[in-house]
Amino acid sequence: DAGVTQSPTHLIKTRGQQVTLRCSPKSGHDTVSWYQQALGQGPQFIFQYYEEEERQRGNFPDRFSGHQFPNYSSELNVNALLLGDSALYLCASSFWKGVGQPQHFGDGTRLSIL
Amino acid sequence: AQTVTQSQPEMSVQEAETVTLSCTYDTSESDYYLFWYKQPPSRQMILVIRQEAYKQQNATENRFSVNFQKAAKSFSLKISDSQLGDAAMYFCAGYNFNKFYFGSGTKLNVKP
């Protein structure tokens, strides 16, 4: 039973560029959430996708956008990269109707902005 | 909105001893869930334990247990018989309306 998988593992970009991160949810899960985790901090909620729509959004600018595909996989896109976007980006999956059930996390993508 | 606070940035415990990690939260909701996650250097967040707010009984998972004080909005994690593999960052998290709110984490060191 495959867990949550994220790609790539590590990415280096320069300021102003755009980046796309990918996530495949755990088998049986239909909801994907994205988090940004700065060094030494807890994960901060970016947004959540269910049925190919953004359902909830945290306090992040419009430079952060996403998409969910019919197979429940998801992408996180970040435009006009800033140095402050350097962080570990975590994807978590869950079952929409599983109220209060824990999210399952991937290993994350480490994004470094030069 | 929900906020989660972990006031201990780092703690240390001797192998085989017991340690308690603190967490407080703030919410106006009556129906919510609380979690402790562990994040080893490998980066993956691993669920340690889950508590339903409407249950008065404290959750227990093997060597891990919580002390859930609803009125005080406190949710501490006790690790008994600490093992070297317990060394990691521990995050307290609250869940409400399909959103998770994480604290800033406590780094746990386990000394042999």
JSON list of C-alpha atoms in Angstrom, two decimals, chain B residues 25-64:
[
{"chain": "B", "resi": 25, "resn": "TYR", "atom": "CA", "xyz": [-4.35, 25.41, 22.15]},
{"chain": "B", "resi": 26, "resn": "ASP", "atom": "CA", "xyz": [-7.04, 27.97, 21.65]},
{"chain": "B", "resi": 27, "resn": "THR", "atom": "CA", "xyz": [-10.30, 27.35, 19.84]},
{"chain": "B", "resi": 28, "resn": "SER", "atom": "CA", "xyz": [-13.86, 28.57, 20.01]},
{"chain": "B", "resi": 29, "resn": "GLU", "atom": "CA", "xyz": [-15.20, 25.35, 18.57]},
{"chain": "B", "resi": 30, "resn": "SER", "atom": "CA", "xyz": [-16.74, 22.58, 20.65]},
{"chain": "B", "resi": 31, "resn": "ASP", "atom": "CA", "xyz": [-15.96, 19.79, 18.21]},
{"chain": "B", "resi": 32, "resn": "TYR", "atom": "CA", "xyz": [-12.30, 19.33, 17.39]},
{"chain": "B", "resi": 33, "resn": "TYR", "atom": "CA", "xyz": [-9.48, 16.84, 17.43]},
{"chain": "B", "resi": 34, "resn": "LEU", "atom": "CA", "xyz": [-5.92, 17.03, 18.67]},
{"chain": "B", "resi": 35, "resn": "PHE", "atom": "CA", "xyz": [-2.86, 15.19, 17.47]},
{"chain": "B", "resi": 36, "resn": "TRP", "atom": "CA", "xyz": [0.80, 14.69, 18.18]},
{"chain": "B", "resi": 37, "resn": "TYR", "atom": "CA", "xyz": [3.05, 14.12, 15.19]},
{"chain": "B", "resi": 38, "resn": "LYS", "atom": "CA", "xyz": [6.71, 13.11, 15.19]},
{"chain": "B", "resi": 39, "resn": "GLN", "atom": "CA", "xyz": [9.15, 14.33, 12.54]},
{"chain": "B", "resi": 40, "resn": "PRO", "atom": "CA", "xyz": [12.53, 12.56, 12.54]},
{"chain": "B", "resi": 41, "resn": "PRO", "atom": "CA", "xyz": [15.43, 13.90, 10.47]},
{"chain": "B", "resi": 42, "resn": "SER", "atom": "CA", "xyz": [14.09, 11.86, 7.57]},
{"chain": "B", "resi": 43, "resn": "ARG", "atom": "CA", "xyz": [11.43, 14.61, 7.35]},
{"chain": "B", "resi": 44, "resn": "GLN", "atom": "CA", "xyz": [8.27, 12.51, 7.15]},
{"chain": "B", "resi": 45, "resn": "MET", "atom": "CA", "xyz": [5.60, 13.47, 9.68]},
{"chain": "B", "resi": 46, "resn": "ILE", "atom": "CA", "xyz": [4.42, 10.39, 11.55]},
{"chain": "B", "resi": 47, "resn": "LEU", "atom": "CA", "xyz": [1.26, 10.25, 13.62]},
{"chain": "B", "resi": 48, "resn": "VAL", "atom": "CA", "xyz": [1.95, 9.49, 17.27]},
{"chain": "B", "resi": 49, "resn": "ILE", "atom": "CA", "xyz": [-1.45, 9.82, 18.91]},
{"chain": "B", "resi": 50, "resn": "ARG", "atom": "CA", "xyz": [-4.91, 11.29, 18.39]},
{"chain": "B", "resi": 51, "resn": "GLN", "atom": "CA", "xyz": [-7.48, 12.67, 20.86]},
{"chain": "B", "resi": 52, "resn": "GLU", "atom": "CA", "xyz": [-11.13, 13.46, 20.25]},
{"chain": "B", "resi": 53, "resn": "ALA", "atom": "CA", "xyz": [-12.20, 16.52, 22.22]},
{"chain": "B", "resi": 54, "resn": "TYR", "atom": "CA", "xyz": [-15.56, 15.08, 23.20]},
{"chain": "B", "resi": 55, "resn": "LYS", "atom": "CA", "xyz": [-13.90, 12.08, 24.84]},
{"chain": "B", "resi": 56, "resn": "GLN", "atom": "CA", "xyz": [-12.83, 12.60, 28.43]},
{"chain": "B", "resi": 57, "resn": "GLN", "atom": "CA", "xyz": [-10.62, 9.53, 28.46]},
{"chain": "B", "resi": 58, "resn": "ASN", "atom": "CA", "xyz": [-6.99, 10.26, 27.64]},
{"chain": "B", "resi": 59, "resn": "ALA", "atom": "CA", "xyz": [-5.66, 8.51, 24.52]},
{"chain": "B", "resi": 60, "resn": "THR", "atom": "CA", "xyz": [-2.88, 5.95, 24.88]},
{"chain": "B", "resi": 61, "resn": "GLU", "atom": "CA", "xyz": [-0.72, 4.24, 22.28]},
{"chain": "B", "resi": 62, "resn": "ASN", "atom": "CA", "xyz": [1.83, 1.85, 23.78]},
{"chain": "B", "resi": 63, "resn": "ARG", "atom": "CA", "xyz": [4.50, 4.04, 25.43]},
{"chain": "B", "resi": 64, "resn": "PHE", "atom": "CA", "xyz": [2.76, 7.27, 24.40]}
]
